[in-house]
Tab-separated table of N, CA and C in Angstrom:
chain	number	residue	atom	x	y	z
A	1	MET	N	15.105	-28.200	7.913
A	1	MET	CA	15.106	-27.434	9.177
A	1	MET	C	14.706	-27.638	10.316
A	2	ALA	N	15.586	-27.500	11.919
A	2	ALA	CA	14.863	-27.606	12.552
A	2	ALA	C	14.335	-26.146	12.798
A	3	THR	N	12.923	-25.958	12.683
A	3	THR	CA	11.604	-24.821	13.378
A	3	THR	C	11.465	-24.445	14.880
A	4	GLY	N	11.883	-25.233	15.506
A	4	GLY	CA	11.457	-25.399	16.590
A	4	GLY	C	9.394	-25.860	16.933
A	5	TRP	N	8.312	-24.936	17.808
A	5	TRP	CA	7.659	-25.443	17.243
A	5	TRP	C	6.782	-25.010	15.856
A	6	ALA	N	7.406	-24.625	15.141
A	6	ALA	CA	6.580	-24.361	14.121
A	6	ALA	C	6.724	-24.991	13.030
A	7	GLY	N	5.446	-25.067	12.717
A	7	GLY	CA	5.660	-26.786	11.544
A	7	GLY	C	5.803	-26.082	10.471
A	8	ASP	N	6.349	-27.822	9.202
A	8	ASP	CA	7.434	-27.628	8.256
A	8	ASP	C	7.203	-26.429	7.461
A	9	GLY	N	5.901	-26.083	6.973
A	9	GLY	CA	5.975	-25.443	6.334
A	9	GLY	C	5.681	-23.620	6.061
A	10	ALA	N	5.864	-23.668	7.760
A	10	ALA	CA	5.375	-22.006	8.317
A	10	ALA	C	6.338	-21.133	7.742
A	11	VAL	N	7.630	-20.864	7.264
A	11	VAL	CA	8.687	-20.277	6.727
A	11	VAL	C	8.069	-19.706	5.372
A	12	GLN	N	7.526	-20.582	4.475
A	12	GLN	CA	7.281	-20.225	3.054
A	12	GLN	C	5.539	-20.211	3.649
A	13	ASP	N	4.530	-19.886	4.484
A	13	ASP	CA	3.241	-19.418	4.790
A	13	ASP	C	3.502	-18.711	5.222
A	14	GLN	N	4.616	-17.975	5.939
A	14	GLN	CA	5.273	-15.908	5.998
A	14	GLN	C	5.674	-15.808	4.744
A	15	ILE	N	6.079	-16.189	3.599
A	15	ILE	CA	6.292	-16.110	3.092
A	15	ILE	C	5.259	-14.878	1.628
A	16	ASP	N	4.599	-15.596	1.757
A	16	ASP	CA	3.387	-16.070	1.103
A	16	ASP	C	2.379	-15.204	1.773
A	17	ALA	N	1.910	-14.522	3.042
A	17	ALA	CA	0.864	-14.442	3.904
A	17	ALA	C	1.879	-12.493	3.392
A	18	THR	N	2.831	-12.485	3.332
A	18	THR	CA	3.695	-11.714	3.171
A	18	THR	C	2.721	-10.643	2.431
A	19	ILE	N	3.694	-11.834	0.978
A	19	ILE	CA	3.084	-11.077	-0.116
A	19	ILE	C	1.638	-10.445	-1.056
A	20	LYS	N	1.083	-11.365	0.219
A	20	LYS	CA	-0.727	-12.219	-0.577
A	20	LYS	C	-0.904	-10.115	0.078
A	21	ASP	N	-0.418	-9.408	1.638
A	21	ASP	CA	-0.358	-9.265	2.107
A	21	ASP	C	0.011	-7.374	1.191
A	22	GLY	N	0.632	-7.578	1.058
A	22	GLY	CA	0.737	-6.057	-0.060
A	22	GLY	C	0.807	-6.314	-1.114
A	23	ILE	N	-0.175	-7.906	-2.389
A	23	ILE	CA	-1.154	-6.792	-3.627
A	23	ILE	C	-1.933	-6.974	-2.795
A	24	GLN	N	-2.694	-7.580	-1.442
A	24	GLN	CA	-4.210	-6.323	-1.215
A	24	GLN	C	-4.188	-5.122	-0.571
A	25	ARG	N	-2.755	-4.554	-0.884
A	25	ARG	CA	-2.756	-2.794	0.328
A	25	ARG	C	-2.412	-2.226	-0.545
A	26	VAL	N	-1.766	-2.677	-2.440
A	26	VAL	CA	-1.302	-1.494	-3.723
A	26	VAL	C	-2.431	-2.136	-4.510
A	27	ARG	N	-3.619	-2.679	-4.427
A	27	ARG	CA	-5.258	-3.149	-5.243
A	27	ARG	C	-5.899	-2.174	-4.386
A	28	ASP	N	-5.291	-2.511	-3.057
A	28	ASP	CA	-6.697	-1.049	-2.136
A	28	ASP	C	-6.837	0.060	-2.223
A	29	GLN	N	-5.461	0.519	-3.122
A	29	GLN	CA	-4.609	1.753	-3.791
A	29	GLN	C	-5.142	2.533	-4.297
A	30	LEU	N	-6.077	1.115	-5.678
A	30	LEU	CA	-5.807	1.954	-6.997
A	30	LEU	C	-7.417	2.478	-6.665
A	31	PRO	N	-6.799	3.521	-7.756
A	31	PRO	CA	-8.862	4.548	-8.296
A	31	PRO	C	-9.436	3.977	-8.274
A	32	LYS	N	-10.383	3.824	-7.886
A	32	LYS	CA	-11.788	3.707	-8.313
A	32	LYS	C	-12.732	4.251	-8.947
A	33	GLY	N	-13.903	3.622	-9.731
A	33	GLY	CA	-15.262	5.145	-9.891
A	33	GLY	C	-13.934	6.060	-11.081
A	34	PRO	N	-15.011	7.111	-11.211
A	34	PRO	CA	-14.810	8.557	-12.615
A	34	PRO	C	-13.805	9.166	-11.689
A	35	SER	N	-13.078	10.135	-12.834
A	35	SER	CA	-11.664	10.316	-12.342
A	35	SER	C	-12.808	12.224	-12.065
A	36	LEU	N	-12.169	12.645	-10.738
A	36	LEU	CA	-12.320	13.967	-10.076
A	36	LEU	C	-11.444	15.384	-11.696
A	37	LYS	N	-12.558	16.426	-11.568
A	37	LYS	CA	-12.381	17.111	-11.980
A	37	LYS	C	-11.009	18.514	-11.339
A	38	ARG	N	-12.135	17.929	-10.597
A	38	ARG	CA	-11.205	19.027	-9.004
A	38	ARG	C	-10.096	17.837	-7.943
A	39	CYS	N	-9.353	18.753	-7.245
A	39	CYS	CA	-8.261	17.461	-7.104
A	39	CYS	C	-9.193	17.609	-5.192
A	40	GLU	N	-10.273	15.908	-3.820
A	40	GLU	CA	-10.382	16.136	-3.559
A	40	GLU	C	-10.331	17.165	-2.665
A	41	GLU	N	-9.235	16.881	-2.230
A	41	GLU	CA	-8.675	16.903	-0.642
A	41	GLU	C	-8.357	19.243	-1.405
A	42	CYS	N	-7.340	19.569	-2.032
A	42	CYS	CA	-7.634	20.779	-2.841
A	42	CYS	C	-8.572	22.384	-3.225
A	43	ASP	N	-9.031	21.092	-4.354
A	43	ASP	CA	-10.085	21.828	-4.856
A	43	ASP	C	-9.251	22.168	-5.803
A	44	ALA	N	-8.389	22.068	-6.657
A	44	ALA	CA	-7.585	22.385	-7.661
A	44	ALA	C	-7.394	22.023	-8.503
A	45	LYS	N	-7.729	22.445	-9.623
A	45	LYS	CA	-8.144	22.068	-11.179
A	45	LYS	C	-7.428	20.559	-11.464
A	46	ILE	N	-7.812	18.809	-11.860
A	46	ILE	CA	-6.645	18.458	-12.103
A	46	ILE	C	-6.736	18.570	-13.749
A	47	PRO	N	-5.193	18.324	-13.910
A	47	PRO	CA	-5.843	18.497	-15.925
A	47	PRO	C	-6.242	16.645	-16.364
A	48	GLU	N	-7.141	17.655	-17.714
A	48	GLU	CA	-7.771	16.601	-18.781
A	48	GLU	C	-6.787	15.865	-18.655
A	49	ALA	N	-4.811	15.722	-19.221
A	49	ALA	CA	-3.860	14.456	-19.023
A	49	ALA	C	-3.780	13.446	-18.112
A	50	ARG	N	-4.248	14.548	-17.272
A	50	ARG	CA	-3.776	13.037	-15.277
A	50	ARG	C	-5.134	12.481	-15.663
A	51	ARG	N	-6.186	13.055	-15.521
A	51	ARG	CA	-7.343	12.386	-15.853
A	51	ARG	C	-7.658	11.179	-17.034
A	52	LYS	N	-6.623	11.402	-17.630
A	52	LYS	CA	-7.439	10.049	-19.362
A	52	LYS	C	-5.648	9.208	-18.990
A	53	ALA	N	-5.046	9.939	-18.313
A	53	ALA	CA	-3.777	8.179	-18.189
A	53	ALA	C	-3.822	7.251	-16.681
A	54	LEU	N	-5.067	7.912	-15.392
A	54	LEU	CA	-5.039	7.607	-15.035
A	54	LEU	C	-6.417	8.100	-14.649
A	55	PRO	N	-7.013	6.553	-14.816
A	55	PRO	CA	-9.179	7.026	-14.664
A	55	PRO	C	-8.570	6.679	-13.134
A	56	GLY	N	-9.876	7.374	-12.397
A	56	GLY	CA	-10.215	7.312	-11.282
A	56	GLY	C	-9.196	7.968	-10.066
A	57	VAL	N	-8.742	9.543	-10.940
A	57	VAL	CA	-8.147	10.106	-10.762
A	57	VAL	C	-9.353	10.850	-9.622
A	58	ARG	N	-7.584	11.754	-8.417
A	58	ARG	CA	-9.460	11.993	-7.471
A	58	ARG	C	-8.434	12.847	-6.608
A	59	LEU	N	-6.916	13.274	-7.263
A	59	LEU	CA	-5.951	14.207	-6.500
A	59	LEU	C	-4.927	15.284	-7.777
A	60	CYS	N	-4.914	15.720	-6.844
A	60	CYS	CA	-4.504	16.590	-8.030
A	60	CYS	C	-2.684	15.973	-7.987
A	61	VAL	N	-1.565	16.007	-8.514
A	61	VAL	CA	-0.203	16.071	-8.411
A	61	VAL	C	0.313	16.659	-7.029
A	62	PRO	N	0.113	17.676	-6.387
A	62	PRO	CA	1.382	17.814	-4.915
A	62	PRO	C	0.673	16.920	-3.858
A	63	CYS	N	-0.957	17.115	-4.695
A	63	CYS	CA	-1.088	15.994	-3.556
A	63	CYS	C	-1.201	14.497	-3.206
A	64	GLN	N	-1.685	14.420	-4.479
A	64	GLN	CA	-1.200	12.497	-4.778
A	64	GLN	C	0.756	12.178	-3.854
A	65	GLU	N	1.347	13.494	-4.178
A	65	GLU	CA	2.502	13.726	-3.680
A	65	GLU	C	2.466	13.443	-2.900
A	66	ALA	N	2.254	14.064	-1.203
A	66	ALA	CA	2.600	14.517	0.290
A	66	ALA	C	0.730	13.109	0.509
A	67	HIS	N	0.263	12.749	-0.210
A	67	HIS	CA	-0.230	11.577	0.055
A	67	HIS	C	0.431	9.892	-0.200
A	68	ASP	N	1.543	9.829	-1.748
A	68	ASP	CA	2.856	8.741	-1.387
A	68	ASP	C	3.447	9.152	0.021
A	69	HIS	N	4.028	9.692	-0.300
A	69	HIS	CA	4.760	10.201	1.272
A	69	HIS	C	4.169	9.798	2.294
A	70	GLU	N	3.061	10.098	3.297
A	70	GLU	CA	2.267	9.915	4.172
A	70	GLU	C	2.555	8.271	3.814
A	71	GLN	N	2.829	7.485	2.832
A	71	GLN	CA	1.965	5.598	2.342
A	71	GLN	C	3.253	5.070	3.627
A	72	THR	N	4.435	5.714	2.493
A	72	THR	CA	6.301	4.953	2.484
A	72	THR	C	6.168	5.267	3.952
A	73	ALA	N	5.708	6.142	4.970
A	73	ALA	CA	5.606	6.389	6.412
A	73	ALA	C	5.894	5.344	7.238
A	74	ALA	N	4.505	4.105	6.516
A	74	ALA	CA	3.522	3.427	7.450
A	74	ALA	C	4.438	1.209	6.841
A	75	SER	N	4.533	1.175	7.219
A	75	SER	CA	6.005	0.740	7.151
A	75	SER	C	5.355	-0.802	6.622
A	76	GLY	N	4.325	-1.190	7.470
A	76	GLY	CA	3.357	-2.662	7.954
A	76	GLY	C	3.916	-3.199	9.129
A	77	TYR	N	3.504	-4.536	8.684
A	77	TYR	CA	3.953	-5.601	9.781
A	77	TYR	C	4.466	-6.526	9.630
A	78	ASN	N	6.187	-6.658	10.284
A	78	ASN	CA	7.348	-7.409	10.345
A	78	ASN	C	6.654	-8.401	10.982
A	79	ARG	N	6.759	-9.626	9.991
A	79	ARG	CA	7.280	-11.232	9.782
A	79	ARG	C	8.315	-11.655	9.936
A	80	ARG	N	9.022	-10.818	9.896
A	80	ARG	CA	10.372	-11.069	9.730
A	80	ARG	C	10.995	-10.808	11.187
A	81	GLY	N	10.690	-10.808	11.448
A	81	GLY	CA	11.365	-10.635	13.927
A	81	GLY	C	11.850	-10.935	14.254
A	82	SER	N	12.970	-11.208	14.414
A	82	SER	CA	13.742	-12.351	14.905
A	82	SER	C	14.023	-12.583	16.682
A	83	LYS	N	14.495	-13.702	16.571
A	83	LYS	CA	14.002	-13.995	17.839
A	83	LYS	C	14.199	-13.258	19.188
A	84	ASP	N	15.272	-12.727	19.193
A	84	ASP	CA	15.818	-12.388	20.227
A	84	ASP	C	14.526	-10.747	20.009
A	85	SER	N	14.415	-10.082	19.398
A	85	SER	CA	13.206	-9.101	19.550
A	85	SER	C	12.066	-9.129	19.728
A	86	GLN	N	11.384	-11.030	19.692
A	86	GLN	CA	10.319	-11.339	19.807
A	86	GLN	C	10.117	-12.150	21.673
A	87	LEU	N	11.440	-12.274	22.208
A	87	LEU	CA	11.631	-12.586	23.323
A	87	LEU	C	11.879	-11.169	24.556
A	88	ARG	N	12.160	-10.173	24.141
A	88	ARG	CA	12.497	-9.080	24.501
A	88	ARG	C	11.142	-8.080	25.394
């Protein structure tokens, strides 16, 4: 496959880098440390069942949902941009 200035494995390198970045982003979002008894954003009580199910939990369900919604709004870096979009 002719890729212009790119090396022979450039496409696979981009795929690997995208996967590696995605895995690292998810690992960084995993809770760490002991669970909190009260939400660190709104100070609502975090139920014991939630603390047992998700060790290291720091947010109540409504705050976690809002946080998750904000995270999905950030799409990350697009490594698969077309040549036309890169030339503009």
